[in-house]
Short mmCIF file of C-alpha atoms and ligand atoms in Angstrom, two decimals:
data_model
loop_
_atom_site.label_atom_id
_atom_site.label_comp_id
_atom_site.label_asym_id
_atom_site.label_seq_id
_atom_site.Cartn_x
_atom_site.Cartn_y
_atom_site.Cartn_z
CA UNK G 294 -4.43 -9.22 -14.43
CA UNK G 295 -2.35 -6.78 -12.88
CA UNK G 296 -2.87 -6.04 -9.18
CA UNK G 297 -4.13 -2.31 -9.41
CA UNK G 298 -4.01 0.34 -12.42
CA UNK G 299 -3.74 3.78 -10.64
CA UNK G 300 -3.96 7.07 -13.15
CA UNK G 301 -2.60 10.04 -12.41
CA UNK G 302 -3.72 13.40 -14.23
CA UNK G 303 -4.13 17.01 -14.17
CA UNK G 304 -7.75 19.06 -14.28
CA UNK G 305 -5.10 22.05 -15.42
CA UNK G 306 -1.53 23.46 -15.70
CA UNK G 307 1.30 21.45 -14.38
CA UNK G 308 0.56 20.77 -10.88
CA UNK G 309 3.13 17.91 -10.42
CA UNK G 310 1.95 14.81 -12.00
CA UNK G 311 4.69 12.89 -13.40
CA UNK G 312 6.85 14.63 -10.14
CA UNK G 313 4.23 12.44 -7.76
CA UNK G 314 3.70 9.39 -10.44
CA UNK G 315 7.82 9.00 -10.67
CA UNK G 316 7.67 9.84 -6.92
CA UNK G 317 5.02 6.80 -6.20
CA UNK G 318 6.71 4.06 -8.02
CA UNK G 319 10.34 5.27 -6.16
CA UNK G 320 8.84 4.77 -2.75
CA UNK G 321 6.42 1.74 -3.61
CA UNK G 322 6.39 -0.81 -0.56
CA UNK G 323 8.08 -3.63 -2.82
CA UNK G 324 8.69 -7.18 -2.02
CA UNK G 325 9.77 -10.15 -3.69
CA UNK G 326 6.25 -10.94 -4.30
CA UNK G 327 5.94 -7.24 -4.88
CA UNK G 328 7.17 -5.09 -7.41
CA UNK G 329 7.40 -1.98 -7.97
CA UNK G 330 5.36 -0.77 -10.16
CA UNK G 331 5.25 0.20 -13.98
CA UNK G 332 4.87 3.46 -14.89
CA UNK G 333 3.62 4.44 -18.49
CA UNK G 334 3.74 7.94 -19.54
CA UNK G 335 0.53 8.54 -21.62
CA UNK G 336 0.30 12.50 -21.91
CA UNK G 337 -1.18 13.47 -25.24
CA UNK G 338 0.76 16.70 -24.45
CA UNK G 339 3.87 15.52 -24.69
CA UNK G 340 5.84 13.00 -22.58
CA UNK G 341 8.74 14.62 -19.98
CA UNK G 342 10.98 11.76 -18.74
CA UNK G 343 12.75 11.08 -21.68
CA UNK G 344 13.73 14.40 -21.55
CA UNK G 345 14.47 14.82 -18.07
CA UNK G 346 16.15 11.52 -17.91
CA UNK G 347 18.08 12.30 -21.41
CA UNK G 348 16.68 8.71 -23.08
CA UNK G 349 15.45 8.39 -26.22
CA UNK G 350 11.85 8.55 -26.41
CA UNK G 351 12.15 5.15 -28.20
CA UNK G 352 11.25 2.52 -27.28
CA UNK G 353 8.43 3.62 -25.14
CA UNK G 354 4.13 4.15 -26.01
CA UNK G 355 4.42 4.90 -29.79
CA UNK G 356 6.12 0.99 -30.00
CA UNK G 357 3.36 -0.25 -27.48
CA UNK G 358 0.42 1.60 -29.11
CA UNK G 359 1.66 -0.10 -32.68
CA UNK G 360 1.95 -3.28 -30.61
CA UNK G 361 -1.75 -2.80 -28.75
CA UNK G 362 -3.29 -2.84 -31.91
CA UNK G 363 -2.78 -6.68 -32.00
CA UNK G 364 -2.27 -8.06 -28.00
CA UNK G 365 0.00 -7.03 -26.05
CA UNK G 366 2.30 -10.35 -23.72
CA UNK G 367 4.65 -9.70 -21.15
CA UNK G 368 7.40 -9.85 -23.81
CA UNK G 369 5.75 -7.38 -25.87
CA UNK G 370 5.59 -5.21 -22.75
CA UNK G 371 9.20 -5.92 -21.67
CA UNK G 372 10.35 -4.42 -24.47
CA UNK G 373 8.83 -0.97 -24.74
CA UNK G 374 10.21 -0.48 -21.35
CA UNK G 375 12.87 1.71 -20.03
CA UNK G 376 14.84 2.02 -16.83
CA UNK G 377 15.47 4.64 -14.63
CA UNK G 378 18.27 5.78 -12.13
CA UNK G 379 16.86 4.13 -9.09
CA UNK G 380 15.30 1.07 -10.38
CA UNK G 381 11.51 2.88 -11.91
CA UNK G 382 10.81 0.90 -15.03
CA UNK G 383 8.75 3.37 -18.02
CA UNK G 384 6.77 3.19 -20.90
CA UNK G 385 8.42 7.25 -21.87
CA UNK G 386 5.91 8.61 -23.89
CA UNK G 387 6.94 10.54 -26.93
CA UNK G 388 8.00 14.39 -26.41
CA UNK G 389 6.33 15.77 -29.34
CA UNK G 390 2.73 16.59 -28.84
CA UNK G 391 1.79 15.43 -32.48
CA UNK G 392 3.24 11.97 -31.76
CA UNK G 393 2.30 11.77 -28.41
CA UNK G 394 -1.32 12.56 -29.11
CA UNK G 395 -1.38 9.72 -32.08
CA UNK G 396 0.39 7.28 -29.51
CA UNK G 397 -2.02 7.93 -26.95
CA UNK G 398 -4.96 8.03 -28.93
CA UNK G 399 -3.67 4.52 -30.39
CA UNK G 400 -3.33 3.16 -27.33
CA UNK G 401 -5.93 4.27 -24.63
CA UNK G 402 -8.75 2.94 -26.45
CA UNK G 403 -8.23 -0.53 -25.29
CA UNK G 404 -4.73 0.12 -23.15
CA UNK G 405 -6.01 -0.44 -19.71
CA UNK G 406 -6.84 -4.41 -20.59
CA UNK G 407 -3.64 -4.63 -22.49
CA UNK G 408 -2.00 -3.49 -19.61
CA UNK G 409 -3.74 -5.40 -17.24
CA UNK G 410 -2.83 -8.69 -19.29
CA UNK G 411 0.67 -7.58 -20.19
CA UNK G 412 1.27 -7.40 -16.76
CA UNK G 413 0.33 -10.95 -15.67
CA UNK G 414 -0.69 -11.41 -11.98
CA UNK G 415 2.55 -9.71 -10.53
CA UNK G 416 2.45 -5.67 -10.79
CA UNK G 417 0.97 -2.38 -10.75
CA UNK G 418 0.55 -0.04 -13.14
CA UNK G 419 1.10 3.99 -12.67
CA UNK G 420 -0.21 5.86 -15.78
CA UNK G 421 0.70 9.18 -16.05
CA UNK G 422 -1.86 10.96 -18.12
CA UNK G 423 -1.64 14.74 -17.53
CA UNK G 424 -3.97 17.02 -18.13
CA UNK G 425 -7.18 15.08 -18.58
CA UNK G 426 -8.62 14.70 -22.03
CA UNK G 427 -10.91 13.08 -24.27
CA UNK G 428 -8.28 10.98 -25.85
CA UNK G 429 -7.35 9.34 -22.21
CA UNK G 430 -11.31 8.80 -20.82
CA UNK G 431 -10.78 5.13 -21.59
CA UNK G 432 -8.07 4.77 -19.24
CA UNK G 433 -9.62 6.81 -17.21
CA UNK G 434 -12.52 5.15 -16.70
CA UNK G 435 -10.47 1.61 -16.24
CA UNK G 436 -8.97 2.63 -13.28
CA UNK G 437 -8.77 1.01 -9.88
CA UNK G 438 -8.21 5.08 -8.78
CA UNK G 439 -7.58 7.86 -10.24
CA UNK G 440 -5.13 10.36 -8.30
CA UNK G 441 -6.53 13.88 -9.36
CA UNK G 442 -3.00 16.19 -8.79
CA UNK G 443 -4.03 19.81 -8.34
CA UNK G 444 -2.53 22.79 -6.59
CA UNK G 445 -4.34 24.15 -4.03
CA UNK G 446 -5.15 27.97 -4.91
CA UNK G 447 -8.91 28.28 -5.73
CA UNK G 448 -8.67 28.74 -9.14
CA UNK G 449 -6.60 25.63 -9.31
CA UNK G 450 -9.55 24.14 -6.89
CA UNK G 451 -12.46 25.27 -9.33
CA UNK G 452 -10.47 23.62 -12.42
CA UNK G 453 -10.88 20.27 -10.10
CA UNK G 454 -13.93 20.52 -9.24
CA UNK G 455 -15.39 20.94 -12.79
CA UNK G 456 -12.81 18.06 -13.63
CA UNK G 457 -14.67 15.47 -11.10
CA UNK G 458 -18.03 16.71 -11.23
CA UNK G 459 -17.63 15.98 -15.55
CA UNK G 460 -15.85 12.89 -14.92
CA UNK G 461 -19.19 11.30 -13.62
CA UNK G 462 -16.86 8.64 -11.92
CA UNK G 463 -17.92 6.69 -8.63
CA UNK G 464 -17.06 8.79 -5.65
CA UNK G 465 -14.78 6.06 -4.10
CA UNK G 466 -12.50 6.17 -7.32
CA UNK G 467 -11.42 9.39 -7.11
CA UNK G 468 -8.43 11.01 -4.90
CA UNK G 469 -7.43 14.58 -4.65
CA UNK G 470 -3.29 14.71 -4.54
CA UNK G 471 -3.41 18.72 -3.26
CA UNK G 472 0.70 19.99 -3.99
CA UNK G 473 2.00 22.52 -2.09
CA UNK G 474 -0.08 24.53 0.49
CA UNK G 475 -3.35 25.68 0.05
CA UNK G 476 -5.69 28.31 2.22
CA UNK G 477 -8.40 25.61 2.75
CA UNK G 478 -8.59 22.60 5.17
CA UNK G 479 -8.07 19.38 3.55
CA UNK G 480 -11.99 18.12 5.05
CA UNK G 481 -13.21 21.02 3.52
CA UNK G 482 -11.79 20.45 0.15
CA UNK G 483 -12.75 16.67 0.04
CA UNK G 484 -16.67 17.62 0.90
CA UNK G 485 -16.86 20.09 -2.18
CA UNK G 486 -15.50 17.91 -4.52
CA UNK G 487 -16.89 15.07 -3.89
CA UNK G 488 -13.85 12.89 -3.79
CA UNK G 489 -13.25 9.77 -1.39
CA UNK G 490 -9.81 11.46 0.10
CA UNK G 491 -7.45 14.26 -0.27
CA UNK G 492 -3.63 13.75 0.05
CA UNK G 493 -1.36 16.88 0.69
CA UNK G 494 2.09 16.40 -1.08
CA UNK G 495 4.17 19.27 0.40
CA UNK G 496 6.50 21.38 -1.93
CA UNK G 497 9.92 19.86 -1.93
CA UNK G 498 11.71 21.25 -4.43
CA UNK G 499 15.09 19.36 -3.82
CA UNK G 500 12.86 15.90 -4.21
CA UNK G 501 11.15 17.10 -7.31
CA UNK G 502 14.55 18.10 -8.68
CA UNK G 503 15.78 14.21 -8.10
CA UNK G 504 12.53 12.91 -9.38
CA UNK G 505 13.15 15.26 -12.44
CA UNK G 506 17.10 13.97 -13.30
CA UNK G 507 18.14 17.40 -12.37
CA UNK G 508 19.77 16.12 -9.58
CA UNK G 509 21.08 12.67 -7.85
CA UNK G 510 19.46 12.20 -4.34
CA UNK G 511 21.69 11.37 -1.35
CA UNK G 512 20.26 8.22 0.31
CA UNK G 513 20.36 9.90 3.76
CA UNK G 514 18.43 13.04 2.82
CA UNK G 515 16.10 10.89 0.73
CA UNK G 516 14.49 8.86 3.11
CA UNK G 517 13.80 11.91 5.04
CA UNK G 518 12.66 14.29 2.73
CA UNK G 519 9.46 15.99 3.09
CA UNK G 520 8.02 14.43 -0.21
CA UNK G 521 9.53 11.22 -0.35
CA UNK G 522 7.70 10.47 3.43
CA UNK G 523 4.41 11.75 1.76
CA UNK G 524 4.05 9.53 -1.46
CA UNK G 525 5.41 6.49 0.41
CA UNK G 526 2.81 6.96 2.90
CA UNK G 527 0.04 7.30 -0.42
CA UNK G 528 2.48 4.49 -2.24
CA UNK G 529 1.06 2.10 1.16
CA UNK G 530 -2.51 3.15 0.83
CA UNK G 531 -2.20 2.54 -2.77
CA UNK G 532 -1.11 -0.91 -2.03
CA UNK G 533 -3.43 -1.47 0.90
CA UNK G 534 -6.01 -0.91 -2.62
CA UNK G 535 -4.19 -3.44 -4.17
CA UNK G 536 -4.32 -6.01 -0.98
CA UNK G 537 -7.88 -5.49 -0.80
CA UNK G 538 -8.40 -6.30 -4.85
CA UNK G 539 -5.84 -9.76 -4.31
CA UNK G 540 -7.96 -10.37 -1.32
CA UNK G 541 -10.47 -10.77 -3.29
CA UNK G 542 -9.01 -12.56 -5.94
CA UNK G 543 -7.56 -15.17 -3.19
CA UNK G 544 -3.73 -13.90 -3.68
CA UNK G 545 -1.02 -13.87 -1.75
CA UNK G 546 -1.09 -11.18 1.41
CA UNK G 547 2.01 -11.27 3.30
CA UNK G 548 2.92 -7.87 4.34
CA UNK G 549 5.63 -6.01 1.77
CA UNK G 550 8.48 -4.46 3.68
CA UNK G 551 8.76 -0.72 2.29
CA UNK G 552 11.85 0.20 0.23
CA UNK G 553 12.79 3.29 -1.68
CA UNK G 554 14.54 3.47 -4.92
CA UNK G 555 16.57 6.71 -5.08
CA UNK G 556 16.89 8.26 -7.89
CA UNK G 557 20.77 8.68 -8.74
CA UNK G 558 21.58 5.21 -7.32
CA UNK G 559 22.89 2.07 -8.96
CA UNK G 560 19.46 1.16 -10.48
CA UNK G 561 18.50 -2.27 -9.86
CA UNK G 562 19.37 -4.71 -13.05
CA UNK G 563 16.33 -6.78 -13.76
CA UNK G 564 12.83 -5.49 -14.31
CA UNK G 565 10.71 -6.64 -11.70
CA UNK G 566 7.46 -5.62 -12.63
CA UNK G 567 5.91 -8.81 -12.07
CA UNK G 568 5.63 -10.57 -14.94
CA UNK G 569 7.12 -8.90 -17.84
CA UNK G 570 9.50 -10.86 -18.91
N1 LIG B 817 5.85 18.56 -4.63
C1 LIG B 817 6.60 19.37 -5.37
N2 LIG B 817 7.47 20.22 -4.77
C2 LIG B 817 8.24 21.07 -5.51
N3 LIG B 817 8.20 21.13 -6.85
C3 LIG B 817 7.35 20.31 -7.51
C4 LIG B 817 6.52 19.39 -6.81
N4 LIG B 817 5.80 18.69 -7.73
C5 LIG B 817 6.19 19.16 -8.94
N5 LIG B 817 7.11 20.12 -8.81
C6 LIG B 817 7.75 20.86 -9.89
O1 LIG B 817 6.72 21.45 -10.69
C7 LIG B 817 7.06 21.36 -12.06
C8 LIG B 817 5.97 20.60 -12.81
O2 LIG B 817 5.96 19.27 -12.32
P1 LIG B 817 5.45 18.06 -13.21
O3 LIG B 817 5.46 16.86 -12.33
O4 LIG B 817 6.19 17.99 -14.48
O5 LIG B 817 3.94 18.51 -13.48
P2 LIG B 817 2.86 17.92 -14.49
O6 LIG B 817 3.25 16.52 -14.80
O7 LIG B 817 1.56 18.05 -13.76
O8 LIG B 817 2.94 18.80 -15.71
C9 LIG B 817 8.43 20.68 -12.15
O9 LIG B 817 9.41 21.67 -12.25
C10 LIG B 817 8.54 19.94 -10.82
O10 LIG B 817 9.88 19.79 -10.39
MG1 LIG B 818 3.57 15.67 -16.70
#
């Protein structure tokens, strides 16, 4: 099982999912006993990062959606993975929309417990859905959370609200990732949604533009940009989640010491997701 499946999506627009789901596994708390962890692109829309990161959108989700059909092992999961500037591993989902939605409608009917097994007892999972949809409920509805990204204009807000309130989830399950600024306070927000917190992720455009491939981060602005201080503070609640969930499972708890894989830097050679081998 892997320690914690987190999805990240979208009620509408492009609020800055795959910037804070890229963002997350860069600033993940890891450990030897901790890796960072996996991210797997699963927008029916349309995947970005192979794109942005000028990699082929092969192999990636179509291969592990042919693959989930049967089981997927570590090994299976090794190999539809992909490695970023900065040591993020990624399932890249495919850029077209028609392949992407067959991929993802392949695989999110019984992804989550592939992933979970693939993944053996070592990492995470991020999946990046996007815009929520029909086709990703199943993941959806696997998750340990589910990190709701939205601007914070009210029109953005309404879109969210409608999102949660027809998700039907349990209230602890949900989180509200709020990007840029927004004209209502944060307690507010959280009490007419319904959701169990609400994280503000400032606007940072020099971060998103490293966390894009646009640009290569300097390791001295990095660990003291605006954004990068913000999702490694959610990156240790996230694995605070996880803790909790090994606590209970009787795994090892021996505090992770926080380090930041910037994008642009040597990326670091072997995968360590924990058990994908
Ligand atoms: N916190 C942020 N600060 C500044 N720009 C951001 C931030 N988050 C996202 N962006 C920018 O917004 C655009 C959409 O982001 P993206 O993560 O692709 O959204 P989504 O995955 O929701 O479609 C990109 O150009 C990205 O660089
Ligand atoms: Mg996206």
């Amino acid at each position: 099982m892997s320690r914690a499946l987190v999805v990240i999506g979208s009620a509408k627009g492009s609020p800055g999912a795959t910037t804070l789901t890229l963002g997350l596994a860069a600033c993940w708390p890891t450990s030897a006993r901790r890796p960072r962890p996996l991210v797997v692109e699963a927008d029916p829309s349309g995947g970005d990062v192979a794109a942005r990161f000028e990699l082929s959108d092969s192999p990636g989700l179509m291969e592990l959606a042919a693959a989930a059909r049967r089981a997927v092992s570590a090994r299976v999961l090794g190999e539809c993975v992909q490695l970023l500037p900065g040591g993020v591993h990624v399932v890249v989902g495919p850029t077209g929309a028609q392949q992407a939605a067959a991929a993802v409608g392949l695989f999110a009917g019984n992804g989550a417990g592939l992933l979970r097994a693939g993944m053996g007892s070592g990492g995470s999972v991020l999946v990046d859905v996007g815009r929520l949809q029909a086709e990703t409920s199943g993941l959806v509805a696997a998750a340990d959370r589910l990190l709701l990204v939205t601007r914070g204009e009210v029109d953005a807000l309404a879109h969210a609200a409608a999102q949660v309130a027809q998700l039907s989830l349990p209230r602890g399950r949900v989180e509200l990732a709020l990007v840029g600024p927004s004209p209502y306070p944060l307690a507010e927000i959280r009490k007419s949604l319904g959701v169990q917190r609400v994280h503000q992720v400032p606007w940072d455009s020099r971060t998103a533009h490293c966390l894009a491939g646009r640009t290569a981060a300097s390791p001295r602005r990095w660990r003291t940009a605006p954004l990068v201080r913000t999702v490694t503070d959610l990156a240790w609640h996230l694995e605070a989640l996880v803790a909790q969930n090994s606590e209970a499972a009787g795994r090892d708890l021996t505090k992770p010491t926080a380090t930041s894989g910037v994008p642009g830097q040597a990326a670091e050679k072997s995968w360590e997701g924990g058990g994908v081998r």
